[in-house]
PDB file of C-alpha atoms in Angstrom:
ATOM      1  CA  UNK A 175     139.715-129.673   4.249  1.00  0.00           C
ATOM      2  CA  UNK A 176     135.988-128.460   3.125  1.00  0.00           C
ATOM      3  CA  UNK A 177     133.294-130.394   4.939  1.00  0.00           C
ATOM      4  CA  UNK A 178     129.933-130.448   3.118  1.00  0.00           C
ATOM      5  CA  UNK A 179     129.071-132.336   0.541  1.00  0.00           C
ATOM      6  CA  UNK A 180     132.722-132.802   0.074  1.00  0.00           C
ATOM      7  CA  UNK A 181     135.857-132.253   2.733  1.00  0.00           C
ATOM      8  CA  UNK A 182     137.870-128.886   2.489  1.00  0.00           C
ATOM      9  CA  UNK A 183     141.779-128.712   3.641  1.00  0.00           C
ATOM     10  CA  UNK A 184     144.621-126.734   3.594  1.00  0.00           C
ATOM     11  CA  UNK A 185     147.143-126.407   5.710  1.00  0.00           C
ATOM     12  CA  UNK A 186     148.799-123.532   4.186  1.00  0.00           C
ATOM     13  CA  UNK A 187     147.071-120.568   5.405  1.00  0.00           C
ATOM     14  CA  UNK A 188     145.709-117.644   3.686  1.00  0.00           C
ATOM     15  CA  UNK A 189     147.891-116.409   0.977  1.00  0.00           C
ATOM     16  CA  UNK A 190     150.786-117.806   3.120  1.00  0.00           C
ATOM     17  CA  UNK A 191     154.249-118.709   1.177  1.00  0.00           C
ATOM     18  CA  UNK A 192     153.978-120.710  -1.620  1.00  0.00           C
ATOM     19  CA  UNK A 193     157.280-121.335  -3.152  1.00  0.00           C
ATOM     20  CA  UNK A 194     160.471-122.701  -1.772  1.00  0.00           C
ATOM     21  CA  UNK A 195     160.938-119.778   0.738  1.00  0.00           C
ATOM     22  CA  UNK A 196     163.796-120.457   2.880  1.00  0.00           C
ATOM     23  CA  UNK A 197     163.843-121.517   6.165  1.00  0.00           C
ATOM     24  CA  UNK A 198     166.158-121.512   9.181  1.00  0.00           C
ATOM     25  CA  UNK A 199     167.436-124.547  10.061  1.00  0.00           C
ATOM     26  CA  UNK A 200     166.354-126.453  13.233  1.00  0.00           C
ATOM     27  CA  UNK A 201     162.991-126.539  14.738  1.00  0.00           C
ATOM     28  CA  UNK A 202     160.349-123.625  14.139  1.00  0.00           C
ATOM     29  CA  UNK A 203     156.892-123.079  16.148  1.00  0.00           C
ATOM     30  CA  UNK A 204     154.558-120.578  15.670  1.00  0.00           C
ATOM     31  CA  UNK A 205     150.639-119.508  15.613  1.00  0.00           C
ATOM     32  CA  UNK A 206     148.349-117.579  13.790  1.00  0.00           C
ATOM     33  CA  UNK A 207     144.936-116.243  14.854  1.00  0.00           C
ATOM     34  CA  UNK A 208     142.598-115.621  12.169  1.00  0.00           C
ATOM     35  CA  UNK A 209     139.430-114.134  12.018  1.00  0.00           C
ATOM     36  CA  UNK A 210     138.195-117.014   9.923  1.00  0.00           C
ATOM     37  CA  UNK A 211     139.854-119.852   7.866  1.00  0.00           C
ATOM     38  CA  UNK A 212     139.815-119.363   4.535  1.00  0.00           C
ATOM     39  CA  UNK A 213     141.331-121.732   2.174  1.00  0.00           C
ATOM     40  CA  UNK A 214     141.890-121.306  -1.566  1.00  0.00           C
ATOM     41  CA  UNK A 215     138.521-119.536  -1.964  1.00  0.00           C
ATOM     42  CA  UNK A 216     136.454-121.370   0.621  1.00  0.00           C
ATOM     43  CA  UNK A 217     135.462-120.421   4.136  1.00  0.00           C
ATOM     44  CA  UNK A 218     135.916-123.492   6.618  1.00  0.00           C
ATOM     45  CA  UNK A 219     134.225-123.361  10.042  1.00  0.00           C
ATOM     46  CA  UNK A 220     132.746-120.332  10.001  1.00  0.00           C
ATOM     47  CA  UNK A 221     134.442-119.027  13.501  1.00  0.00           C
ATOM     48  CA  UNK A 222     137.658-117.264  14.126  1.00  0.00           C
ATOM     49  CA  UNK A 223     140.526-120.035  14.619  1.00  0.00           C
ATOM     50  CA  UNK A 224     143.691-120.364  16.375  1.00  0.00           C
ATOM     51  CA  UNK A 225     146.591-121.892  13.828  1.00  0.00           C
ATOM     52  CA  UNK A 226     149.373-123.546  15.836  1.00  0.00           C
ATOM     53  CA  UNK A 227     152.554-124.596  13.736  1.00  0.00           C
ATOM     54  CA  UNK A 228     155.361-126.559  13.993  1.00  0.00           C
ATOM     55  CA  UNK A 229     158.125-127.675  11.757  1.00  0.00           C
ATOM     56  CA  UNK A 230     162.079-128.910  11.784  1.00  0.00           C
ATOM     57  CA  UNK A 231     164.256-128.081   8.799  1.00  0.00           C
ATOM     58  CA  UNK A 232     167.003-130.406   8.490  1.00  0.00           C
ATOM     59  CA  UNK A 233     170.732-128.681   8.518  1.00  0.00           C
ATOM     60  CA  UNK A 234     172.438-128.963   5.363  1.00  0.00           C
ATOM     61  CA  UNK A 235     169.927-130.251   2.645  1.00  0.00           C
ATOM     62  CA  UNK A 236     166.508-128.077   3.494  1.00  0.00           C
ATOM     63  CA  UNK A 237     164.194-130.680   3.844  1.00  0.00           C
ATOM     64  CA  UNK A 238     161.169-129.910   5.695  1.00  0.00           C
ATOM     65  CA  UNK A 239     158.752-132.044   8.457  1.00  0.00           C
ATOM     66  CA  UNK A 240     156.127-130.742   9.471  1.00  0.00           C
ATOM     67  CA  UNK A 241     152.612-130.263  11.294  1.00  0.00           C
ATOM     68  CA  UNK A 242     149.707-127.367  10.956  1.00  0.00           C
ATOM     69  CA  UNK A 243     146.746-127.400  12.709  1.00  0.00           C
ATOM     70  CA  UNK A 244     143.365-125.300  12.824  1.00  0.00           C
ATOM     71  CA  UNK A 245     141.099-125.139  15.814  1.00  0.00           C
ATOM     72  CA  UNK A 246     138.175-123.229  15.833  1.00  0.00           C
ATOM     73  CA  UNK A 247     137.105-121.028  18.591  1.00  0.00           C
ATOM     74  CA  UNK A 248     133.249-121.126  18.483  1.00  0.00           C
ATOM     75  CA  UNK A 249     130.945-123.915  17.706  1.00  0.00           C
ATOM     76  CA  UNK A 250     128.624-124.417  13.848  1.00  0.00           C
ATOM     77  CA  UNK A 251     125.939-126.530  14.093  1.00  0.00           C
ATOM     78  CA  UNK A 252     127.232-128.276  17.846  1.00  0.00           C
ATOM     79  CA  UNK A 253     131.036-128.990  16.474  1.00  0.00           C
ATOM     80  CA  UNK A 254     134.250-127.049  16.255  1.00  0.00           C
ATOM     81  CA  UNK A 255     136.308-127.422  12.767  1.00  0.00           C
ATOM     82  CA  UNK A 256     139.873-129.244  13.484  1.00  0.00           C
ATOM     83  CA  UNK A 257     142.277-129.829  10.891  1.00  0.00           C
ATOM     84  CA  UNK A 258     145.706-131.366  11.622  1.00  0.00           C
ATOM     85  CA  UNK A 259     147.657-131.713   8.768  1.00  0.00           C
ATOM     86  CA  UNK A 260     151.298-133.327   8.404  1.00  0.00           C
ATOM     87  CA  UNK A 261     153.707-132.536   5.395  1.00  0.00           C
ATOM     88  CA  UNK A 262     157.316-133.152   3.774  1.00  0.00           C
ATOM     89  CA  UNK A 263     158.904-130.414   1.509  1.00  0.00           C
ATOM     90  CA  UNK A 264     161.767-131.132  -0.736  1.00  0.00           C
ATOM     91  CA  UNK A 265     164.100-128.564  -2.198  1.00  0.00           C
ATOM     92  CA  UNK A 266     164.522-129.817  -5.775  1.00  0.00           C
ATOM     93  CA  UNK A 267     166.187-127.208  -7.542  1.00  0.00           C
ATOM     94  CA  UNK A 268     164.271-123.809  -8.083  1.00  0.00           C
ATOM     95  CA  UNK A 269     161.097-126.199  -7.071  1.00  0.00           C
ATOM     96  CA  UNK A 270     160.062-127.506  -3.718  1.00  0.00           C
ATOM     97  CA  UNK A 271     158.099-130.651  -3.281  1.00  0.00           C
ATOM     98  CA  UNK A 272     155.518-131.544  -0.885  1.00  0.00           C
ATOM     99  CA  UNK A 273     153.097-134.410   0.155  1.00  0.00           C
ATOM    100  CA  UNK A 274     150.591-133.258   2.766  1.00  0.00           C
ATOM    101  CA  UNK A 275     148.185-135.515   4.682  1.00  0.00           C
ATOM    102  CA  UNK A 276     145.216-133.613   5.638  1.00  0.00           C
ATOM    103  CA  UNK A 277     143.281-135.206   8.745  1.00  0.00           C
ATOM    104  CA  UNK A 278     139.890-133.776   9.475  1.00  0.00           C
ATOM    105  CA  UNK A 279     137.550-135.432  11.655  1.00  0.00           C
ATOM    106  CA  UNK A 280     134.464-135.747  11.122  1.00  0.00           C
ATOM    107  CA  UNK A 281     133.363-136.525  14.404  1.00  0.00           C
ATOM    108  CA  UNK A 282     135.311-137.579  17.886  1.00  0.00           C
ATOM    109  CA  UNK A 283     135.306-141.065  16.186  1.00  0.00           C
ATOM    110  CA  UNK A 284     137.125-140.643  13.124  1.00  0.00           C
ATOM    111  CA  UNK A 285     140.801-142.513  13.395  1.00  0.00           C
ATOM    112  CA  UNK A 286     143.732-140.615  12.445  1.00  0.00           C
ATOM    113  CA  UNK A 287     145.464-141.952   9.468  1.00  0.00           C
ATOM    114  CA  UNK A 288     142.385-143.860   8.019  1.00  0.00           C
ATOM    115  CA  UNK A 289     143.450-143.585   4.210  1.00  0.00           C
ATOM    116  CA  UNK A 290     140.121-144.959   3.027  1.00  0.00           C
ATOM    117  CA  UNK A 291     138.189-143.615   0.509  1.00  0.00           C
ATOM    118  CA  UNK A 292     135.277-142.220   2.365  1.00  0.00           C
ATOM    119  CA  UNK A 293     137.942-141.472   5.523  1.00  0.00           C
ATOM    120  CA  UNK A 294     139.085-138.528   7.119  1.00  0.00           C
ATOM    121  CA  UNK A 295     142.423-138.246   5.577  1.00  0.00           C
ATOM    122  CA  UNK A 296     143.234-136.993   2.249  1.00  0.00           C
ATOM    123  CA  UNK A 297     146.804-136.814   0.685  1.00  0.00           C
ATOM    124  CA  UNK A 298     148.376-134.425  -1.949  1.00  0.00           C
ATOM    125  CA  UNK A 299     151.153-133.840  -3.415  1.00  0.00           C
ATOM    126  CA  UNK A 300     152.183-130.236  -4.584  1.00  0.00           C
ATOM    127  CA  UNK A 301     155.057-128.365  -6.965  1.00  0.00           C
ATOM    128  CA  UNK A 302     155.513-124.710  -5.736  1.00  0.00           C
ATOM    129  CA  UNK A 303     158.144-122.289  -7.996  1.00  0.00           C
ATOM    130  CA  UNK A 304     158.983-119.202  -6.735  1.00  0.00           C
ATOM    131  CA  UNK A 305     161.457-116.640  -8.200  1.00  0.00           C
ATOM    132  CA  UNK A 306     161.612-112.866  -6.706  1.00  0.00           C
ATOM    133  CA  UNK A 307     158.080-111.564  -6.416  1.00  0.00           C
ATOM    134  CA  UNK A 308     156.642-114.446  -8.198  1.00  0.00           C
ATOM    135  CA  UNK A 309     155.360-117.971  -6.603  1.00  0.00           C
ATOM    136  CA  UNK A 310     153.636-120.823  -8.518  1.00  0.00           C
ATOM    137  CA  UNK A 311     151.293-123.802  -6.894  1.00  0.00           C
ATOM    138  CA  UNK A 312     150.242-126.645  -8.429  1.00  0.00           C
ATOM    139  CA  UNK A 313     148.745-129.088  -6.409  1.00  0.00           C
ATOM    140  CA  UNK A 314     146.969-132.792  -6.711  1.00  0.00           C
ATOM    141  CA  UNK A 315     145.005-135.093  -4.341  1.00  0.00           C
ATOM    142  CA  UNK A 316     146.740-138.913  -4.674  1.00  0.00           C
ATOM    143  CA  UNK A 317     145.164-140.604  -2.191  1.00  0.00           C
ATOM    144  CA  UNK A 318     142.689-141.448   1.449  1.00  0.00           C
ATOM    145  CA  UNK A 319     139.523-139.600   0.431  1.00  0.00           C
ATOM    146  CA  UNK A 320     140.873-137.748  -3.340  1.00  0.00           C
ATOM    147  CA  UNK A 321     137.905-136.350  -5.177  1.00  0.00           C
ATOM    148  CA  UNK A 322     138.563-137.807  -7.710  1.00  0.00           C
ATOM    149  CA  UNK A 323     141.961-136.573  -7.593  1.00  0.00           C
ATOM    150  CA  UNK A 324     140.871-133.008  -7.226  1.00  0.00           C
ATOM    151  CA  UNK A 325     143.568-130.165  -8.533  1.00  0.00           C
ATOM    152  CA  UNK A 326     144.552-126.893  -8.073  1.00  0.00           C
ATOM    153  CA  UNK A 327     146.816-124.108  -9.175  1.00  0.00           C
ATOM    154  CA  UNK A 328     147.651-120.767  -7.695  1.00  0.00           C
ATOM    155  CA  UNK A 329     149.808-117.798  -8.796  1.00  0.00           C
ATOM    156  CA  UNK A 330     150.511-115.074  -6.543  1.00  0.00           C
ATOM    157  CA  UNK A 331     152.931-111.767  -7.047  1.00  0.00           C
ATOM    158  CA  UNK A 332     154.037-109.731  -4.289  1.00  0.00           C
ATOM    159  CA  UNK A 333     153.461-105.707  -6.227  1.00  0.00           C
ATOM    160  CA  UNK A 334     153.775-103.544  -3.437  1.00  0.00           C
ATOM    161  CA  UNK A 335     157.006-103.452  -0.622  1.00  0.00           C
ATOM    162  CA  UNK A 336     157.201-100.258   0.889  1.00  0.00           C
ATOM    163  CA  UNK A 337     157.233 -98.426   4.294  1.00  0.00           C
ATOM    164  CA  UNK A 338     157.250-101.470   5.942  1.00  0.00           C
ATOM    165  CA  UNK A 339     154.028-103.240   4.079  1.00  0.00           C
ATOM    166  CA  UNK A 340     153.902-105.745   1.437  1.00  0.00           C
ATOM    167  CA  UNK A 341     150.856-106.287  -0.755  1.00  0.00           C
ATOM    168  CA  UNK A 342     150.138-109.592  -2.695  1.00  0.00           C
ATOM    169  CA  UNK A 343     147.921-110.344  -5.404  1.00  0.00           C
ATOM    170  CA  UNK A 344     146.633-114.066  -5.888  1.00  0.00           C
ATOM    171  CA  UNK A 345     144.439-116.419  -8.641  1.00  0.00           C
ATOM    172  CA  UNK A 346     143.270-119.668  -8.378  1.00  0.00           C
ATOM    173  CA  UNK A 347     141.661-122.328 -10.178  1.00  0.00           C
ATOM    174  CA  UNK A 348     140.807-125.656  -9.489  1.00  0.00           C
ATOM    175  CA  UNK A 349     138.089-128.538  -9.744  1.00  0.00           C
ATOM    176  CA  UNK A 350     135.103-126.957 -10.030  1.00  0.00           C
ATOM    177  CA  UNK A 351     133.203-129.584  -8.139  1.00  0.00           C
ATOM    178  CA  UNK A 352     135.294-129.540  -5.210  1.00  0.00           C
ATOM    179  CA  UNK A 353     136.686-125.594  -4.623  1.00  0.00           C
ATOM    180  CA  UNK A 354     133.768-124.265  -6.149  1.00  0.00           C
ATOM    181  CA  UNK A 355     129.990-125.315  -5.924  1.00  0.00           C
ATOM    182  CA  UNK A 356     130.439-126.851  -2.661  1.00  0.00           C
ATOM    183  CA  UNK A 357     126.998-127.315  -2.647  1.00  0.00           C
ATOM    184  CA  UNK A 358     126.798-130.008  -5.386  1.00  0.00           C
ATOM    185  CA  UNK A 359     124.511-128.427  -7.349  1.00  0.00           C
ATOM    186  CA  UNK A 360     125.644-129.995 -10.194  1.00  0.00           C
ATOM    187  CA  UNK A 361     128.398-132.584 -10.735  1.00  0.00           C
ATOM    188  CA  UNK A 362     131.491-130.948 -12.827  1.00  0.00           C
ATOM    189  CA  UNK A 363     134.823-131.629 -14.135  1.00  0.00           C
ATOM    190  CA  UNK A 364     135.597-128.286 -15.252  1.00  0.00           C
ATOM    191  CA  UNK A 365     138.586-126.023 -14.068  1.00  0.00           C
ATOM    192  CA  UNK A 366     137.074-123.026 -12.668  1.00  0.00           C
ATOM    193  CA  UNK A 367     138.328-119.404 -11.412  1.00  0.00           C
ATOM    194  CA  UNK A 368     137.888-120.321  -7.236  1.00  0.00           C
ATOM    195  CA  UNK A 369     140.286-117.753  -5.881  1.00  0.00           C
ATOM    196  CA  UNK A 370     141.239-114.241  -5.949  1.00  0.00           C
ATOM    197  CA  UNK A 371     142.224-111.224  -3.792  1.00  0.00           C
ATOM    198  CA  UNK A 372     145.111-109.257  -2.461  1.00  0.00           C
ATOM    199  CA  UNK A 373     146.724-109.475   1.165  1.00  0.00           C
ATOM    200  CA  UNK A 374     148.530-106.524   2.416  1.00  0.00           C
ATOM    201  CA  UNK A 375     151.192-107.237   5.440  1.00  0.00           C
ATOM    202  CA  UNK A 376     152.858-105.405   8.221  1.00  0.00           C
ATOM    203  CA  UNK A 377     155.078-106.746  10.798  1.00  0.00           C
ATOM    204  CA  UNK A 378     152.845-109.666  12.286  1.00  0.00           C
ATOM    205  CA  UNK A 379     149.536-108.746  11.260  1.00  0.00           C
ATOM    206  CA  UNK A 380     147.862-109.644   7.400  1.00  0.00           C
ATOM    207  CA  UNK A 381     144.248-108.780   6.399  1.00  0.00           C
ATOM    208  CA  UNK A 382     143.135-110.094   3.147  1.00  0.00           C
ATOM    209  CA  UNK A 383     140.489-109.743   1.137  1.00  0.00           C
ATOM    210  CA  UNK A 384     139.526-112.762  -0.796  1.00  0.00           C
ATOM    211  CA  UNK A 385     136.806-113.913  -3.440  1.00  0.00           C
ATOM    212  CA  UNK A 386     135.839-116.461  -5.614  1.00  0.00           C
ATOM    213  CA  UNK A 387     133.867-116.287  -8.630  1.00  0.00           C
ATOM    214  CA  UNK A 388     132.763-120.070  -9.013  1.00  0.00           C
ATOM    215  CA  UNK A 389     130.892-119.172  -5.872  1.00  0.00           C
ATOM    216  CA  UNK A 390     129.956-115.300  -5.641  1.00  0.00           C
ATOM    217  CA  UNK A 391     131.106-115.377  -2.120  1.00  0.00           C
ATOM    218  CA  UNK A 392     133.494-112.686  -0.829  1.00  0.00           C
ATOM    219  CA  UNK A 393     135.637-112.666   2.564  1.00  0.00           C
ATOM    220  CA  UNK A 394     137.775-109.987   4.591  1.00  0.00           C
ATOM    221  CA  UNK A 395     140.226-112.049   6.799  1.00  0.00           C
ATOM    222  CA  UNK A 396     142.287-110.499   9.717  1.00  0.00           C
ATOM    223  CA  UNK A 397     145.672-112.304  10.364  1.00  0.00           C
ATOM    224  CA  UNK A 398     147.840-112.079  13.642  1.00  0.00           C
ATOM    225  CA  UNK A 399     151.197-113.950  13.455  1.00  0.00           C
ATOM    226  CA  UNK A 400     152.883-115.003  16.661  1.00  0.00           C
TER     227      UNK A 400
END
Protein backbone atom coordinates (compact mmCIF):
# COMPACT_ATOMS: atom_id res chain seq x y z
CA UNK A 1 0.00 0.00 0.00
CA UNK A 2 1.51 3.72 -0.74
CA UNK A 3 2.35 5.53 2.46
CA UNK A 4 2.42 9.34 2.11
CA UNK A 5 -0.17 11.40 2.03
CA UNK A 6 -2.14 8.37 1.22
CA UNK A 7 -1.26 4.36 1.80
CA UNK A 8 0.11 2.34 -1.28
CA UNK A 9 -0.51 -1.68 -1.57
CA UNK A 10 -0.26 -4.40 -3.71
CA UNK A 11 0.36 -7.60 -3.17
CA UNK A 12 0.72 -8.70 -6.63
CA UNK A 13 4.15 -7.96 -7.60
CA UNK A 14 5.56 -6.27 -10.52
CA UNK A 15 3.86 -7.18 -13.68
CA UNK A 16 3.19 -10.57 -11.95
CA UNK A 17 0.05 -12.75 -13.35
CA UNK A 18 -2.98 -11.12 -13.63
CA UNK A 19 -5.60 -13.36 -14.93
CA UNK A 20 -6.85 -16.69 -13.79
CA UNK A 21 -3.46 -18.47 -14.41
CA UNK A 22 -3.63 -21.89 -13.20
CA UNK A 23 -2.29 -23.25 -10.32
CA UNK A 24 -1.25 -26.63 -8.92
CA UNK A 25 -3.23 -27.87 -6.44
CA UNK A 26 -2.11 -28.08 -2.76
CA UNK A 27 0.04 -25.71 -0.94
CA UNK A 28 2.63 -23.35 -2.84
CA UNK A 29 5.56 -21.16 -1.14
CA UNK A 30 7.83 -19.10 -2.73
CA UNK A 31 9.99 -15.66 -2.63
CA UNK A 32 11.00 -13.00 -4.68
CA UNK A 33 13.86 -10.52 -4.18
CA UNK A 34 13.46 -7.32 -5.81
CA UNK A 35 15.56 -4.55 -6.26
CA UNK A 36 12.74 -2.27 -5.22
CA UNK A 37 8.90 -2.61 -4.86
CA UNK A 38 7.13 -1.18 -7.35
CA UNK A 39 3.47 -1.30 -7.50
CA UNK A 40 1.18 -0.24 -10.35
CA UNK A 41 3.39 2.79 -11.11
CA UNK A 42 4.56 3.71 -7.63
CA UNK A 43 7.79 3.00 -5.83
CA UNK A 44 7.11 1.81 -2.10
CA UNK A 45 10.00 1.84 0.41
CA UNK A 46 12.58 2.90 -1.48
CA UNK A 47 15.05 -0.25 -0.58
CA UNK A 48 15.43 -3.57 -2.21
CA UNK A 49 12.79 -6.10 -0.54
CA UNK A 50 12.49 -9.67 0.10
CA UNK A 51 8.76 -11.03 -1.10
CA UNK A 52 7.87 -14.24 0.75
CA UNK A 53 4.64 -16.09 -0.58
CA UNK A 54 2.42 -18.53 0.37
CA UNK A 55 -0.79 -19.95 -0.90
CA UNK A 56 -3.09 -23.39 -0.91
CA UNK A 57 -5.23 -24.14 -3.94
CA UNK A 58 -8.03 -26.25 -3.08
CA UNK A 59 -8.24 -29.77 -5.19
CA UNK A 60 -11.07 -29.92 -7.41
CA UNK A 61 -12.72 -26.37 -7.64
CA UNK A 62 -9.43 -23.87 -7.88
CA UNK A 63 -10.11 -21.70 -5.22
CA UNK A 64 -7.28 -19.86 -3.89
CA UNK A 65 -6.07 -18.68 0.01
CA UNK A 66 -3.57 -16.88 0.32
CA UNK A 67 -0.77 -14.56 1.97
CA UNK A 68 2.06 -12.07 0.31
CA UNK A 69 4.26 -10.17 2.15
CA UNK A 70 7.02 -7.38 1.48
CA UNK A 71 9.87 -6.65 3.82
CA UNK A 72 12.27 -4.21 3.12
CA UNK A 73 15.91 -4.65 3.54
CA UNK A 74 17.22 -1.13 4.44
CA UNK A 75 15.70 1.53 6.51
CA UNK A 76 13.79 5.33 4.93
CA UNK A 77 13.52 7.83 7.25
CA UNK A 78 14.22 5.22 10.64
CA UNK A 79 11.45 2.46 9.39
CA UNK A 80 11.42 -0.51 7.09
CA UNK A 81 8.19 -0.82 4.64
CA UNK A 82 6.07 -4.16 5.60
CA UNK A 83 3.14 -5.15 3.79
CA UNK A 84 1.27 -8.39 4.59
CA UNK A 85 -1.50 -8.88 2.55
CA UNK A 86 -4.19 -11.84 2.64
CA UNK A 87 -6.46 -12.78 -0.43
CA UNK A 88 -9.25 -15.27 -1.86
CA UNK A 89 -9.42 -15.97 -5.69
CA UNK A 90 -12.40 -17.51 -7.27
CA UNK A 91 -12.46 -19.22 -10.63
CA UNK A 92 -15.73 -17.94 -12.12
CA UNK A 93 -15.70 -18.92 -15.54
CA UNK A 94 -13.02 -17.28 -17.93
CA UNK A 95 -12.81 -14.64 -14.79
CA UNK A 96 -11.19 -15.04 -11.44
CA UNK A 97 -12.31 -13.17 -8.41
CA UNK A 98 -10.43 -11.80 -5.62
CA UNK A 99 -10.81 -9.80 -2.29
CA UNK A 100 -7.44 -8.79 -0.87
CA UNK A 101 -6.86 -7.24 2.57
CA UNK A 102 -3.85 -5.17 2.49
CA UNK A 103 -2.24 -4.62 6.10
CA UNK A 104 0.46 -2.02 6.32
CA UNK A 105 1.59 -0.71 9.47
CA UNK A 106 2.19 2.32 10.07
CA UNK A 107 4.16 1.97 13.01
CA UNK A 108 4.91 -1.18 15.57
CA UNK A 109 1.48 -0.11 17.02
CA UNK A 110 -0.86 -0.47 14.31
CA UNK A 111 -3.33 -3.71 15.00
CA UNK A 112 -3.74 -6.11 12.32
CA UNK A 113 -7.18 -6.25 10.97
CA UNK A 114 -8.24 -2.69 12.15
CA UNK A 115 -10.86 -2.03 9.25
CA UNK A 116 -11.29 1.60 10.26
CA UNK A 117 -11.25 4.29 8.11
CA UNK A 118 -8.04 5.97 8.96
CA UNK A 119 -6.53 2.15 9.83
CA UNK A 120 -3.95 0.16 8.45
CA UNK A 121 -5.99 -2.20 6.47
CA UNK A 122 -7.55 -1.61 3.23
CA UNK A 123 -9.75 -4.16 1.26
CA UNK A 124 -10.38 -4.66 -2.54
CA UNK A 125 -11.96 -6.57 -4.56
CA UNK A 126 -10.64 -7.34 -8.18
CA UNK A 127 -11.95 -9.07 -11.74
CA UNK A 128 -8.87 -10.35 -13.72
CA UNK A 129 -9.64 -11.96 -17.55
CA UNK A 130 -7.06 -13.55 -19.19
CA UNK A 131 -7.18 -15.38 -22.57
CA UNK A 132 -3.73 -16.52 -24.40
CA UNK A 133 -1.34 -13.59 -24.34
CA UNK A 134 -3.89 -11.27 -23.05
CA UNK A 135 -4.79 -10.47 -19.16
CA UNK A 136 -7.29 -7.83 -17.91
CA UNK A 137 -7.40 -6.15 -14.15
CA UNK A 138 -9.91 -4.27 -12.82
CA UNK A 139 -9.73 -3.57 -9.39
CA UNK A 140 -11.76 -1.50 -6.47
CA UNK A 141 -11.09 -0.54 -2.81
CA UNK A 142 -14.54 -1.59 -0.64
CA UNK A 143 -13.52 -1.09 2.55
CA UNK A 144 -10.87 -0.36 6.09
CA UNK A 145 -9.07 2.75 4.82
CA UNK A 146 -10.71 2.99 0.73
CA UNK A 147 -9.81 6.31 -0.78
CA UNK A 148 -12.65 6.95 -1.50
CA UNK A 149 -13.01 3.73 -3.12
CA UNK A 150 -9.95 4.22 -5.23
CA UNK A 151 -9.86 2.09 -8.77
CA UNK A 152 -7.72 0.70 -11.09
CA UNK A 153 -7.38 -1.12 -14.35
CA UNK A 154 -4.49 -2.82 -16.03
CA UNK A 155 -3.98 -4.56 -19.40
CA UNK A 156 -0.97 -6.42 -20.10
CA UNK A 157 0.05 -8.68 -23.40
CA UNK A 158 2.76 -11.05 -23.36
CA UNK A 159 4.48 -10.08 -27.41
CA UNK A 160 7.59 -11.77 -27.26
CA UNK A 161 8.22 -15.89 -26.27
CA UNK A 162 11.27 -17.01 -27.67
CA UNK A 163 14.66 -18.68 -26.82
CA UNK A 164 13.63 -19.12 -23.55
CA UNK A 165 12.46 -15.26 -22.71
CA UNK A 166 9.13 -13.77 -22.55
CA UNK A 167 8.52 -10.04 -22.86
CA UNK A 168 5.32 -8.25 -21.53
CA UNK A 169 3.93 -5.03 -22.21
CA UNK A 170 1.58 -3.31 -19.51
CA UNK A 171 -0.93 0.06 -19.06
CA UNK A 172 -2.53 1.31 -16.25
CA UNK A 173 -4.87 3.77 -15.10
CA UNK A 174 -6.37 4.56 -12.03
CA UNK A 175 -7.47 7.38 -9.46
CA UNK A 176 -5.46 10.03 -10.10
CA UNK A 177 -5.34 11.17 -6.53
CA UNK A 178 -4.24 8.03 -5.16
CA UNK A 179 -1.71 6.16 -7.98
CA UNK A 180 -0.68 9.31 -9.25
CA UNK A 181 0.16 12.70 -7.46
CA UNK A 182 1.02 11.04 -4.35
CA UNK A 183 2.00 14.16 -3.20
CA UNK A 184 -1.48 15.77 -2.96
CA UNK A 185 -0.80 18.52 -4.84
CA UNK A 186 -4.08 18.88 -5.79
CA UNK A 187 -7.21 16.88 -4.89
CA UNK A 188 -8.58 14.86 -8.15
CA UNK A 189 -11.12 12.49 -9.27
CA UNK A 190 -9.85 11.96 -12.61
CA UNK A 191 -8.69 8.56 -14.19
CA UNK A 192 -5.20 9.03 -15.12
CA UNK A 193 -2.42 7.02 -17.25
CA UNK A 194 -0.24 5.71 -13.79
CA UNK A 195 1.46 2.73 -15.34
CA UNK A 196 3.44 1.57 -18.17
CA UNK A 197 6.48 -0.52 -19.21
CA UNK A 198 7.58 -3.87 -20.46
CA UNK A 199 9.12 -6.86 -18.34
CA UNK A 200 11.24 -9.30 -20.10
CA UNK A 201 11.67 -12.92 -18.26
CA UNK A 202 14.05 -15.79 -18.19
CA UNK A 203 13.94 -18.77 -16.07
CA UNK A 204 13.73 -17.13 -12.46
CA UNK A 205 14.95 -13.80 -13.02
CA UNK A 206 12.52 -10.55 -14.47
CA UNK A 207 13.83 -6.96 -14.90
CA UNK A 208 11.30 -4.44 -15.78
CA UNK A 209 11.26 -1.23 -16.71
CA UNK A 210 8.35 0.75 -15.53
CA UNK A 211 6.91 4.44 -15.76
CA UNK A 212 4.17 6.48 -15.08
CA UNK A 213 3.12 9.54 -16.69
CA UNK A 214 0.73 11.05 -13.92
CA UNK A 215 4.02 11.29 -12.12
CA UNK A 216 7.15 11.67 -14.58
CA UNK A 217 8.89 9.13 -12.52
CA UNK A 218 10.64 6.17 -14.21
CA UNK A 219 11.99 2.79 -12.53
CA UNK A 220 14.29 -0.26 -13.68
CA UNK A 221 13.37 -3.21 -11.32
CA UNK A 222 15.50 -6.47 -11.05
CA UNK A 223 13.41 -9.61 -10.11
CA UNK A 224 14.83 -12.99 -8.67
CA UNK A 225 12.18 -15.75 -8.20
CA UNK A 226 12.87 -18.54 -5.76
Amino acid sequence: MKKTAKLATLAIALFAGLGSTAQAEGFKIGADVVSSYVWRGGELGDSPAIQPALSYTFPGIGIVVGAWGSYAISENDGQRYKEVDLYLTVPVGPLSLTLTDYYVPVDGNSDSFDFTSDGPNTLEVSVGYSHENLSLLAAMFVGGNDYDNAKYFEAGYKFYDKDGYSAKAVVGAGDEDYYGDQYGIEESDDIALVNTGISVSKDRYTASYIYNPDTEKSHLVFMASF
